[in-house]
Every structure is written in structure tokens, then in C-alpha cells.
């Protein structure tokens, strides 16, 4: 009679990617714990420690954010040419070094330079981890991504709580200690990443027996080798940049909207962010099964746009008057937008990988990384403009998001129908 497998081993064995996949999840949670320590006090550090004014901080954040946009395509290019693990480690160490440099000066120009230097590997990091997951998890990449997003949110929560406890002391020294704490996490994850095996780099993709055969004389169309010449992929990336607005709406617009346009208590803002994090942790993995194939991921664009519309309508309603109505509408908005975030994360992960040819996967995913980087740069400007226009502008933004989802749904249909990218892949190593 065989002995039952201990439940921890059973849970670990359900994580795709084997030991290296699990190790990279540990890297992610430590990484985001450190980021959570620093992200919440970055602006305060520049204000209280570096002594910058409001306009100077805004300029610094804008310039570094703009420079950081180049990180994603640069990382993708490098990942197609060099060992992925070494590039990830290099990015982690560069992020730590750039942070340490902030401690050496209070000069605006140098602080901006060092922040921009750190923004490049920071934006590159998500693309590199995504590429590693796609290679190490194979056909189970959607489930792996869902687990990874869950660990990321747990890490953010731990780091955020640690930062709140440190800042509660009221000492300006706490800002520097939080910065150093984040640097330490970069050293730890660099050491852990070096212990991860290099995943097989795809050199060709072979379709399985489930592929639909192409008729003689009608070969499967091959996407261009460069994403910059692939109009379908560029259009997909552009529409995805719009759909990534859920992040800016939740992180930037909702807190500001509470303060400037509703009668809801200001203390509701952090509670809504906690609600967002809890929902992602609870539902990201269970809902991932609805986007486990490429065609299923494309179908998710329909409920995604519906959730965007519900969320923006609720934001408009929250300004109609009355504290009870405001609180209720804001909770509905955050729930709808959080589920939009969960669904979009699943769909975007699968579609971006499926639309990328194996021989140029890094370059394609690097270009797709521009979607989130551009949204982080331009999104705050857009949503603050919407808020300035008044409550009725929210439903208009919702309709714009619906249009972007519909355009993406139509745009990628032919690629997914005519090519073999939507069928299971067998990745062949270069070795």
C-alpha cells in the first residue's frame, strides 16, 4: 500500500515549470515585497529627503517614466540573443545599483538620471519574467502566469505593510532604510535567479496532431520576423495599451476621484486598494482556466469590455450625491475593474505569446511590453483629464475601452484562424 503524498508536495507539484518555475515564483514574491517597501514612499523620499518641490518631483517621475518605456523592447531583443537567466540577473542588479545612487545626491539632474537608469531594467523585468515563464511552463503558461500574479500581489501587500509600519515612526531616516531594504531584496533575488536553469530557447515550433491541415497551395502565413513590421501585432499592442488602463484607473483615478468628486470618506481609498489585492489573490488562479487556450483568451475580450463599462458607469454614479451611494458605487466600480484586471491579465498573457513567432519571441514580447509601459506613462494624464471633464466623461471612457476591445477581437481573428499559433506547441531547444 503506497503512502499518501504530503499535501505541500501535492500543491507544489501542481505549479508548472518544475523546480525552476517554483524558484522563480519565490523570486517574484521577494522582488515585489522589496518594491512594495519602496514604491509607496518614492515620492515622499524625493520630497522630504532630497528636498525637491512638487513640480520637480513631477518632472523627475515623468522623465524617468518616459525613458523606462524603452526597457521592454530592449530586453526582448537581448533575450533573443543572450542567455535569459543572465539578462534577468543583470536587470536585477542594475535596479539595485540605480537605487543606491539616489542616496549619493540631492541634485535634481542626477536624481532624474539615476531614476531613469533604474526605470529601464524595471520596465524590462516584467517582460523578462514573462518570457522565462513562457519557456519554462510551456503549454501551462496561463496557469503559471495566474499563480505568478497571485504571488506578486502577496509580495506587494507584505511590502506595503512593512513600509506603512516604518513610516509610522515619523522619522525621515525610515525612507533611506526602506530604499536599502529594497536594494537588499535585489541582491537576494539575483542570487536565487542564478540558481535557476536556463530554459530552452525556441528555434522552431512544431504543431501537434491536433493542428488543422492546410490545403495544398495555401501555406500557413508566417508573421514577419520583426514585430515592427508586423502590423497585426502592432495593432494588437496599441489596443492592449488602452485595455491596460484598469491599472491607472484603480491606482490613480479612484483615490483622486474619492477626494475631489464624491462625499465618500477619504479612508475608503486604501480599503478599496486592499479589496483589489484580495480579489486578485483569490480569483486570478481559478479564473485562469477560462483563458487556457488562445481562442478562449480571445473570447474573454467580450466580458472584459462589459466589466469596463460597468466600472466606469459606477464611477460616474458615485458622484451623484450621498455618502451611501458614493461608497456603494465605488465598491461596485472597484470590483468590476478588478475582475477586468484579472481577465485582461489572463487574455493578454496568452494572446501576446501566441501571436509571437517562436524564432523572435523575445523581440515580440518586448514590443508588447510597450503597451503597459506606455499606459503607465500616459495613463495618468488621460484619467486626470477625464476627471476634470466631470462624471459624464467616465461612460465615454468606458465606451472607448469597449471600442478598443472590439477592435482587438476583430484584429487578431484572422491571425488566430489562419495560422497554427493557436494550437498547442512543441518547443524544440536549440541544443
GROMACS .gro file of C-alpha atoms in nm:
model
  431
    1UNK     CA    1   0.000   0.000   0.000
    2UNK     CA    2   0.151   0.330  -0.114
    3UNK     CA    3   0.184   0.614   0.132
    4UNK     CA    4  -0.017   0.929   0.054
    5UNK     CA    5   0.177   1.226  -0.082
    6UNK     CA    6   0.201   1.508   0.174
    7UNK     CA    7  -0.026   1.797   0.079
    8UNK     CA    8   0.256   2.054   0.049
    9UNK     CA    9   0.423   1.834  -0.215
   10UNK     CA   10   0.091   1.794  -0.395
   11UNK     CA   11   0.042   2.171  -0.410
   12UNK     CA   12   0.400   2.232  -0.528
   13UNK     CA   13   0.372   1.967  -0.798
   14UNK     CA   14   0.070   2.149  -0.944
   15UNK     CA   15   0.284   2.454  -1.020
   16UNK     CA   16   0.402   2.440  -1.382
   17UNK     CA   17   0.770   2.467  -1.466
   18UNK     CA   18   0.907   2.225  -1.208
   19UNK     CA   19   1.166   2.333  -0.954
   20UNK     CA   20   1.286   2.629  -1.159
   21UNK     CA   21   0.931   2.751  -1.206
   22UNK     CA   22   0.874   2.738  -0.831
   23UNK     CA   23   1.205   2.911  -0.765
   24UNK     CA   24   1.112   3.195  -0.999
   25UNK     CA   25   0.787   3.240  -0.805
   26UNK     CA   26   0.994   3.287  -0.490
   27UNK     CA   27   1.198   3.544  -0.682
   28UNK     CA   28   0.876   3.726  -0.777
   29UNK     CA   29   0.736   3.744  -0.426
   30UNK     CA   30   1.067   3.870  -0.279
   31UNK     CA   31   1.104   4.118  -0.564
   32UNK     CA   32   0.758   4.265  -0.511
   33UNK     CA   33   0.798   4.270  -0.135
   34UNK     CA   34   1.100   4.493  -0.183
   35UNK     CA   35   0.920   4.702  -0.443
   36UNK     CA   36   0.628   4.740  -0.204
   37UNK     CA   37   0.867   4.873   0.059
   38UNK     CA   38   0.993   5.144  -0.173
   39UNK     CA   39   0.712   5.225  -0.420
   40UNK     CA   40   0.479   5.375  -0.162
   41UNK     CA   41   0.737   5.622  -0.034
   42UNK     CA   42   0.928   5.708  -0.353
   43UNK     CA   43   0.764   6.049  -0.398
   44UNK     CA   44   0.793   6.118  -0.025
   45UNK     CA   45   1.166   6.037  -0.034
   46UNK     CA   46   1.226   6.292  -0.307
   47UNK     CA   47   1.018   6.546  -0.112
   48UNK     CA   48   1.141   6.505   0.246
   49UNK     CA   49   1.491   6.361   0.199
   50UNK     CA   50   1.606   6.510  -0.132
   51UNK     CA   51   1.416   6.837  -0.073
   52UNK     CA   52   1.257   6.859  -0.419
   53UNK     CA   53   0.947   7.068  -0.484
   54UNK     CA   54   0.621   6.932  -0.623
   55UNK     CA   55   0.698   7.042  -0.980
   56UNK     CA   56   1.048   6.896  -0.964
   57UNK     CA   57   0.917   6.561  -0.841
   58UNK     CA   58   0.662   6.558  -1.122
   59UNK     CA   59   0.932   6.634  -1.379
   60UNK     CA   60   1.158   6.360  -1.240
   61UNK     CA   61   0.881   6.099  -1.247
   62UNK     CA   62   0.771   6.196  -1.598
   63UNK     CA   63   1.121   6.186  -1.748
   64UNK     CA   64   1.216   5.858  -1.582
   65UNK     CA   65   0.884   5.705  -1.684
   66UNK     CA   66   0.936   5.813  -2.044
   67UNK     CA   67   1.288   5.668  -2.054
   68UNK     CA   68   1.163   5.346  -1.897
   69UNK     CA   69   0.939   5.279  -2.196
   70UNK     CA   70   1.246   5.170  -2.391
   71UNK     CA   71   1.323   4.897  -2.137
   72UNK     CA   72   1.071   4.643  -2.263
   73UNK     CA   73   1.174   4.624  -2.633
   74UNK     CA   74   1.542   4.641  -2.537
   75UNK     CA   75   1.500   4.346  -2.300
   76UNK     CA   76   1.315   4.147  -2.564
   77UNK     CA   77   1.593   4.199  -2.818
   78UNK     CA   78   1.861   4.094  -2.571
   79UNK     CA   79   1.661   3.786  -2.468
   80UNK     CA   80   1.666   3.654  -2.826
   81UNK     CA   81   2.045   3.681  -2.837
   82UNK     CA   82   2.181   3.602  -2.491
   83UNK     CA   83   2.107   3.361  -2.202
   84UNK     CA   84   1.782   3.473  -2.041
   85UNK     CA   85   1.883   3.400  -1.681
   86UNK     CA   86   2.193   3.619  -1.707
   87UNK     CA   87   1.990   3.907  -1.852
   88UNK     CA   88   1.738   3.881  -1.567
   89UNK     CA   89   2.018   3.888  -1.310
   90UNK     CA   90   2.179   4.185  -1.482
   91UNK     CA   91   1.850   4.375  -1.474
   92UNK     CA   92   1.802   4.299  -1.105
   93UNK     CA   93   2.150   4.421  -1.014
   94UNK     CA   94   2.112   4.734  -1.226
   95UNK     CA   95   1.787   4.819  -1.048
   96UNK     CA   96   1.962   4.788  -0.712
   97UNK     CA   97   2.262   4.996  -0.821
   98UNK     CA   98   2.040   5.275  -0.955
   99UNK     CA   99   1.854   5.290  -0.622
  100UNK     CA  100   2.177   5.310  -0.423
  101UNK     CA  101   2.291   5.601  -0.639
  102UNK     CA  102   1.989   5.801  -0.518
  103UNK     CA  103   2.149   5.810  -0.173
  104UNK     CA  104   2.454   5.993  -0.309
  105UNK     CA  105   2.296   6.321  -0.422
  106UNK     CA  106   2.015   6.573  -0.381
  107UNK     CA  107   2.071   6.731  -0.723
  108UNK     CA  108   1.764   6.722  -0.947
  109UNK     CA  109   1.954   6.639  -1.267
  110UNK     CA  110   2.145   6.350  -1.109
  111UNK     CA  111   1.835   6.217  -0.931
  112UNK     CA  112   1.649   6.222  -1.262
  113UNK     CA  113   1.938   6.045  -1.437
  114UNK     CA  114   1.959   5.772  -1.174
  115UNK     CA  115   1.579   5.728  -1.168
  116UNK     CA  116   1.575   5.691  -1.546
  117UNK     CA  117   1.862   5.444  -1.524
  118UNK     CA  118   1.656   5.236  -1.282
  119UNK     CA  119   1.339   5.267  -1.487
  120UNK     CA  120   1.493   5.084  -1.785
  121UNK     CA  121   1.557   4.749  -1.609
  122UNK     CA  122   1.241   4.795  -1.401
  123UNK     CA  123   1.021   4.802  -1.713
  124UNK     CA  124   1.233   4.527  -1.868
  125UNK     CA  125   1.182   4.299  -1.569
  126UNK     CA  126   0.819   4.211  -1.636
  127UNK     CA  127   0.897   4.118  -1.999
  128UNK     CA  128   1.193   3.902  -1.897
  129UNK     CA  129   0.997   3.715  -1.629
  130UNK     CA  130   0.708   3.668  -1.873
  131UNK     CA  131   0.945   3.525  -2.132
  132UNK     CA  132   1.104   3.293  -1.876
  133UNK     CA  133   0.760   3.170  -1.769
  134UNK     CA  134   0.651   3.111  -2.130
  135UNK     CA  135   0.962   2.900  -2.192
  136UNK     CA  136   0.970   2.709  -1.863
  137UNK     CA  137   0.594   2.640  -1.829
  138UNK     CA  138   0.520   2.565  -2.196
  139UNK     CA  139   0.152   2.490  -2.261
  140UNK     CA  140   0.070   2.555  -1.893
  141UNK     CA  141   0.188   2.917  -1.923
  142UNK     CA  142  -0.156   3.066  -1.848
  143UNK     CA  143  -0.186   2.882  -1.517
  144UNK     CA  144   0.171   2.974  -1.430
  145UNK     CA  145   0.103   3.340  -1.505
  146UNK     CA  146  -0.204   3.332  -1.280
  147UNK     CA  147  -0.002   3.185  -0.992
  148UNK     CA  148   0.275   3.438  -1.056
  149UNK     CA  149   0.032   3.732  -1.043
  150UNK     CA  150  -0.105   3.598  -0.715
  151UNK     CA  151   0.241   3.583  -0.559
  152UNK     CA  152   0.315   3.932  -0.689
  153UNK     CA  153   0.009   4.073  -0.513
  154UNK     CA  154   0.102   3.895  -0.191
  155UNK     CA  155   0.451   4.046  -0.216
  156UNK     CA  156   0.311   4.393  -0.276
  157UNK     CA  157   0.089   4.357   0.031
  158UNK     CA  158   0.375   4.244   0.256
  159UNK     CA  159   0.598   4.526   0.134
  160UNK     CA  160   0.323   4.784   0.167
  161UNK     CA  161   0.253   4.683   0.527
  162UNK     CA  162   0.624   4.699   0.606
  163UNK     CA  163   0.650   5.047   0.455
  164UNK     CA  164   0.346   5.167   0.649
  165UNK     CA  165   0.498   5.042   0.975
  166UNK     CA  166   0.832   5.210   0.901
  167UNK     CA  167   0.677   5.542   0.802
  168UNK     CA  168   0.460   5.540   1.113
  169UNK     CA  169   0.773   5.622   1.313
  170UNK     CA  170   0.772   5.970   1.158
  171UNK     CA  171   1.148   5.964   1.102
  172UNK     CA  172   1.296   6.075   0.769
  173UNK     CA  173   1.562   5.810   0.822
  174UNK     CA  174   1.293   5.549   0.751
  175UNK     CA  175   1.288   5.647   0.383
  176UNK     CA  176   1.654   5.563   0.337
  177UNK     CA  177   1.614   5.236   0.527
  178UNK     CA  178   1.323   5.134   0.303
  179UNK     CA  179   1.534   5.212  -0.003
  180UNK     CA  180   1.819   4.999   0.130
  181UNK     CA  181   1.571   4.722   0.214
  182UNK     CA  182   1.462   4.716  -0.149
  183UNK     CA  183   1.826   4.700  -0.264
  184UNK     CA  184   1.885   4.401  -0.037
  185UNK     CA  185   1.592   4.218  -0.199
  186UNK     CA  186   1.754   4.273  -0.542
  187UNK     CA  187   2.073   4.106  -0.418
  188UNK     CA  188   1.874   3.814  -0.277
  189UNK     CA  189   1.671   3.755  -0.595
  190UNK     CA  190   1.982   3.785  -0.812
  191UNK     CA  191   2.141   3.502  -0.613
  192UNK     CA  192   1.823   3.292  -0.638
  193UNK     CA  193   1.785   3.359  -1.011
  194UNK     CA  194   2.140   3.236  -1.075
  195UNK     CA  195   2.029   2.901  -0.935
  196UNK     CA  196   1.755   2.872  -1.198
  197UNK     CA  197   1.829   2.668  -1.508
  198UNK     CA  198   1.834   2.838  -1.846
  199UNK     CA  199   1.503   2.749  -2.018
  200UNK     CA  200   1.513   2.605  -2.370
  201UNK     CA  201   1.517   2.882  -2.629
  202UNK     CA  202   1.275   2.802  -2.911
  203UNK     CA  203   1.429   2.774  -3.255
  204UNK     CA  204   1.129   2.628  -3.427
  205UNK     CA  205   0.770   2.535  -3.343
  206UNK     CA  206   0.616   2.206  -3.443
  207UNK     CA  207   0.238   2.172  -3.437
  208UNK     CA  208   0.089   1.863  -3.279
  209UNK     CA  209  -0.151   1.621  -3.439
  210UNK     CA  210  -0.441   1.839  -3.329
  211UNK     CA  211  -0.344   2.105  -3.584
  212UNK     CA  212  -0.572   2.167  -3.874
  213UNK     CA  213  -0.401   2.084  -4.202
  214UNK     CA  214  -0.355   2.346  -4.465
  215UNK     CA  215  -0.462   2.285  -4.817
  216UNK     CA  216  -0.203   2.238  -5.089
  217UNK     CA  217  -0.104   2.568  -5.234
  218UNK     CA  218  -0.230   2.750  -4.925
  219UNK     CA  219   0.067   2.750  -4.686
  220UNK     CA  220   0.032   2.881  -4.333
  221UNK     CA  221   0.116   3.251  -4.334
  222UNK     CA  222   0.432   3.334  -4.145
  223UNK     CA  223   0.440   3.654  -3.939
  224UNK     CA  224   0.726   3.894  -4.011
  225UNK     CA  225   1.048   3.825  -3.823
  226UNK     CA  226   1.043   4.180  -3.682
  227UNK     CA  227   0.748   4.293  -3.469
  228UNK     CA  228   0.799   4.646  -3.602
  229UNK     CA  229   0.692   4.523  -3.948
  230UNK     CA  230   0.402   4.313  -3.819
  231UNK     CA  231   0.102   4.545  -3.848
  232UNK     CA  232  -0.131   4.298  -3.680
  233UNK     CA  233   0.092   4.268  -3.376
  234UNK     CA  234   0.150   4.644  -3.357
  235UNK     CA  235  -0.226   4.700  -3.371
  236UNK     CA  236  -0.275   4.438  -3.102
  237UNK     CA  237  -0.015   4.611  -2.883
  238UNK     CA  238  -0.178   4.952  -2.934
  239UNK     CA  239  -0.523   4.826  -2.833
  240UNK     CA  240  -0.373   4.641  -2.538
  241UNK     CA  241  -0.217   4.965  -2.415
  242UNK     CA  242  -0.570   5.105  -2.391
  243UNK     CA  243  -0.701   4.796  -2.210
  244UNK     CA  244  -0.422   4.826  -1.951
  245UNK     CA  245  -0.593   5.144  -1.826
  246UNK     CA  246  -0.757   4.943  -1.550
  247UNK     CA  247  -0.429   4.978  -1.360
  248UNK     CA  248  -0.423   5.359  -1.374
  249UNK     CA  249  -0.795   5.389  -1.300
  250UNK     CA  250  -0.762   5.176  -0.987
  251UNK     CA  251  -0.430   5.312  -0.861
  252UNK     CA  252  -0.457   5.679  -0.959
  253UNK     CA  253  -0.809   5.778  -1.055
  254UNK     CA  254  -1.013   5.611  -0.780
  255UNK     CA  255  -0.826   5.774  -0.485
  256UNK     CA  256  -0.833   6.117  -0.652
  257UNK     CA  257  -1.198   6.077  -0.753
  258UNK     CA  258  -1.293   5.995  -0.392
  259UNK     CA  259  -1.129   6.314  -0.269
  260UNK     CA  260  -1.235   6.557  -0.541
  261UNK     CA  261  -1.572   6.438  -0.669
  262UNK     CA  262  -1.754   6.228  -0.408
  263UNK     CA  263  -1.875   6.252  -0.049
  264UNK     CA  264  -1.717   5.917   0.039
  265UNK     CA  265  -1.470   5.922   0.330
  266UNK     CA  266  -1.104   5.959   0.231
  267UNK     CA  267  -1.020   5.646   0.435
  268UNK     CA  268  -1.213   5.439   0.181
  269UNK     CA  269  -0.928   5.474  -0.073
  270UNK     CA  270  -0.677   5.236   0.090
  271UNK     CA  271  -0.957   4.993   0.177
  272UNK     CA  272  -1.054   4.975  -0.189
  273UNK     CA  273  -0.694   4.901  -0.284
  274UNK     CA  274  -0.692   4.620  -0.027
  275UNK     CA  275  -1.016   4.489  -0.180
  276UNK     CA  276  -0.848   4.492  -0.522
  277UNK     CA  277  -0.549   4.295  -0.393
  278UNK     CA  278  -0.762   4.039  -0.208
  279UNK     CA  279  -0.980   3.974  -0.515
  280UNK     CA  280  -0.674   3.923  -0.736
  281UNK     CA  281  -0.522   3.678  -0.488
  282UNK     CA  282  -0.849   3.484  -0.456
  283UNK     CA  283  -0.961   3.471  -0.820
  284UNK     CA  284  -0.660   3.505  -1.052
  285UNK     CA  285  -0.574   3.133  -1.048
  286UNK     CA  286  -0.932   2.994  -1.056
  287UNK     CA  287  -1.034   3.219  -1.347
  288UNK     CA  288  -0.719   3.140  -1.546
  289UNK     CA  289  -0.877   2.821  -1.678
  290UNK     CA  290  -1.117   3.029  -1.888
  291UNK     CA  291  -0.822   3.157  -2.092
  292UNK     CA  292  -0.617   2.838  -2.107
  293UNK     CA  293  -0.623   2.830  -2.489
  294UNK     CA  294  -0.563   3.107  -2.737
  295UNK     CA  295  -0.919   3.109  -2.871
  296UNK     CA  296  -1.060   3.104  -2.519
  297UNK     CA  297  -0.839   3.402  -2.434
  298UNK     CA  298  -0.977   3.591  -2.733
  299UNK     CA  299  -1.333   3.519  -2.618
  300UNK     CA  300  -1.253   3.678  -2.281
  301UNK     CA  301  -1.238   4.017  -2.454
  302UNK     CA  302  -1.619   4.025  -2.457
  303UNK     CA  303  -1.680   4.005  -2.080
  304UNK     CA  304  -1.371   4.222  -2.030
  305UNK     CA  305  -1.525   4.517  -2.214
  306UNK     CA  306  -1.856   4.468  -2.032
  307UNK     CA  307  -1.676   4.493  -1.698
  308UNK     CA  308  -1.501   4.811  -1.809
  309UNK     CA  309  -1.836   4.965  -1.897
  310UNK     CA  310  -1.990   4.866  -1.562
  311UNK     CA  311  -1.691   5.004  -1.373
  312UNK     CA  312  -1.690   5.342  -1.547
  313UNK     CA  313  -2.068   5.379  -1.511
  314UNK     CA  314  -2.033   5.309  -1.138
  315UNK     CA  315  -1.762   5.574  -1.107
  316UNK     CA  316  -1.995   5.826  -1.269
  317UNK     CA  317  -2.277   5.726  -1.034
  318UNK     CA  318  -2.053   5.771  -0.728
  319UNK     CA  319  -2.058   6.148  -0.781
  320UNK     CA  320  -2.439   6.168  -0.797
  321UNK     CA  321  -2.467   6.262  -0.428
  322UNK     CA  322  -2.496   6.100  -0.088
  323UNK     CA  323  -2.230   5.912   0.106
  324UNK     CA  324  -2.408   5.576   0.093
  325UNK     CA  325  -2.450   5.593  -0.284
  326UNK     CA  326  -2.089   5.705  -0.328
  327UNK     CA  327  -1.948   5.421  -0.118
  328UNK     CA  328  -2.169   5.158  -0.282
  329UNK     CA  329  -2.092   5.277  -0.634
  330UNK     CA  330  -1.719   5.293  -0.564
  331UNK     CA  331  -1.718   4.938  -0.428
  332UNK     CA  332  -1.905   4.818  -0.739
  333UNK     CA  333  -1.661   5.007  -0.962
  334UNK     CA  334  -1.355   4.857  -0.794
  335UNK     CA  335  -1.499   4.503  -0.804
  336UNK     CA  336  -1.584   4.537  -1.175
  337UNK     CA  337  -1.248   4.690  -1.263
  338UNK     CA  338  -1.059   4.432  -1.057
  339UNK     CA  339  -1.226   4.146  -1.242
  340UNK     CA  340  -1.146   4.333  -1.565
  341UNK     CA  341  -0.783   4.341  -1.449
  342UNK     CA  342  -0.787   3.966  -1.376
  343UNK     CA  343  -0.946   3.874  -1.708
  344UNK     CA  344  -0.726   4.107  -1.909
  345UNK     CA  345  -0.410   3.972  -1.743
  346UNK     CA  346  -0.508   3.620  -1.849
  347UNK     CA  347  -0.607   3.714  -2.204
  348UNK     CA  348  -0.312   3.946  -2.263
  349UNK     CA  349  -0.060   3.690  -2.140
  350UNK     CA  350  -0.185   3.414  -2.369
  351UNK     CA  351  -0.252   3.627  -2.678
  352UNK     CA  352   0.081   3.810  -2.669
  353UNK     CA  353   0.272   3.482  -2.651
  354UNK     CA  354   0.054   3.308  -2.910
  355UNK     CA  355   0.087   3.591  -3.161
  356UNK     CA  356   0.466   3.592  -3.132
  357UNK     CA  357   0.660   3.359  -3.364
  358UNK     CA  358   0.891   3.130  -3.170
  359UNK     CA  359   1.206   3.242  -3.350
  360UNK     CA  360   1.151   3.606  -3.242
  361UNK     CA  361   0.957   3.559  -2.920
  362UNK     CA  362   1.174   3.791  -2.714
  363UNK     CA  363   1.154   4.076  -2.965
  364UNK     CA  364   0.775   4.041  -2.994
  365UNK     CA  365   0.713   4.027  -2.619
  366UNK     CA  366   0.948   4.321  -2.577
  367UNK     CA  367   0.737   4.528  -2.815
  368UNK     CA  368   0.421   4.413  -2.637
  369UNK     CA  369   0.578   4.535  -2.314
  370UNK     CA  370   0.542   4.885  -2.460
  371UNK     CA  371   0.167   4.854  -2.403
  372UNK     CA  372   0.195   4.856  -2.025
  373UNK     CA  373   0.490   5.099  -2.017
  374UNK     CA  374   0.308   5.349  -2.239
  375UNK     CA  375  -0.007   5.319  -2.030
  376UNK     CA  376   0.187   5.388  -1.711
  377UNK     CA  377   0.337   5.696  -1.874
  378UNK     CA  378   0.028   5.838  -2.050
  379UNK     CA  379  -0.250   5.682  -1.842
  380UNK     CA  380  -0.236   5.930  -1.551
  381UNK     CA  381  -0.265   6.221  -1.795
  382UNK     CA  382  -0.567   6.062  -1.959
  383UNK     CA  383  -0.760   5.975  -1.644
  384UNK     CA  384  -0.694   6.312  -1.480
  385UNK     CA  385  -0.830   6.472  -1.796
  386UNK     CA  386  -1.139   6.252  -1.769
  387UNK     CA  387  -1.189   6.352  -1.405
  388UNK     CA  388  -1.155   6.720  -1.495
  389UNK     CA  389  -1.430   6.682  -1.756
  390UNK     CA  390  -1.680   6.560  -1.495
  391UNK     CA  391  -1.879   6.242  -1.418
  392UNK     CA  392  -2.027   6.203  -1.766
  393UNK     CA  393  -1.677   6.158  -1.908
  394UNK     CA  394  -1.644   5.821  -1.733
  395UNK     CA  395  -1.905   5.642  -1.950
  396UNK     CA  396  -1.737   5.793  -2.257
  397UNK     CA  397  -1.407   5.643  -2.145
  398UNK     CA  398  -1.589   5.313  -2.089
  399UNK     CA  399  -1.720   5.321  -2.445
  400UNK     CA  400  -1.367   5.391  -2.566
  401UNK     CA  401  -1.245   5.082  -2.381
  402UNK     CA  402  -1.526   4.878  -2.534
  403UNK     CA  403  -1.421   5.001  -2.879
  404UNK     CA  404  -1.058   4.905  -2.810
  405UNK     CA  405  -1.163   4.555  -2.701
  406UNK     CA  406  -1.385   4.510  -3.005
  407UNK     CA  407  -1.108   4.630  -3.236
  408UNK     CA  408  -0.862   4.385  -3.080
  409UNK     CA  409  -1.112   4.100  -3.102
  410UNK     CA  410  -1.154   4.166  -3.475
  411UNK     CA  411  -0.789   4.242  -3.545
  412UNK     CA  412  -0.644   3.913  -3.423
  413UNK     CA  413  -0.921   3.690  -3.559
  414UNK     CA  414  -0.758   3.617  -3.893
  415UNK     CA  415  -0.415   3.554  -3.743
  416UNK     CA  416  -0.553   3.304  -3.493
  417UNK     CA  417  -0.773   3.137  -3.755
  418UNK     CA  418  -0.524   3.106  -4.039
  419UNK     CA  419  -0.202   3.032  -3.856
  420UNK     CA  420  -0.103   2.745  -3.633
  421UNK     CA  421  -0.023   2.973  -3.344
  422UNK     CA  422  -0.344   2.886  -3.163
  423UNK     CA  423  -0.269   2.515  -3.139
  424UNK     CA  424  -0.053   2.351  -2.876
  425UNK     CA  425   0.318   2.393  -2.939
  426UNK     CA  426   0.612   2.161  -2.901
  427UNK     CA  427   0.918   2.372  -2.836
  428UNK     CA  428   1.245   2.240  -2.966
  429UNK     CA  429   1.564   2.354  -2.797
  430UNK     CA  430   1.849   2.496  -2.995
  431UNK     CA  431   2.077   2.243  -2.831
   0.00000   0.00000   0.00000
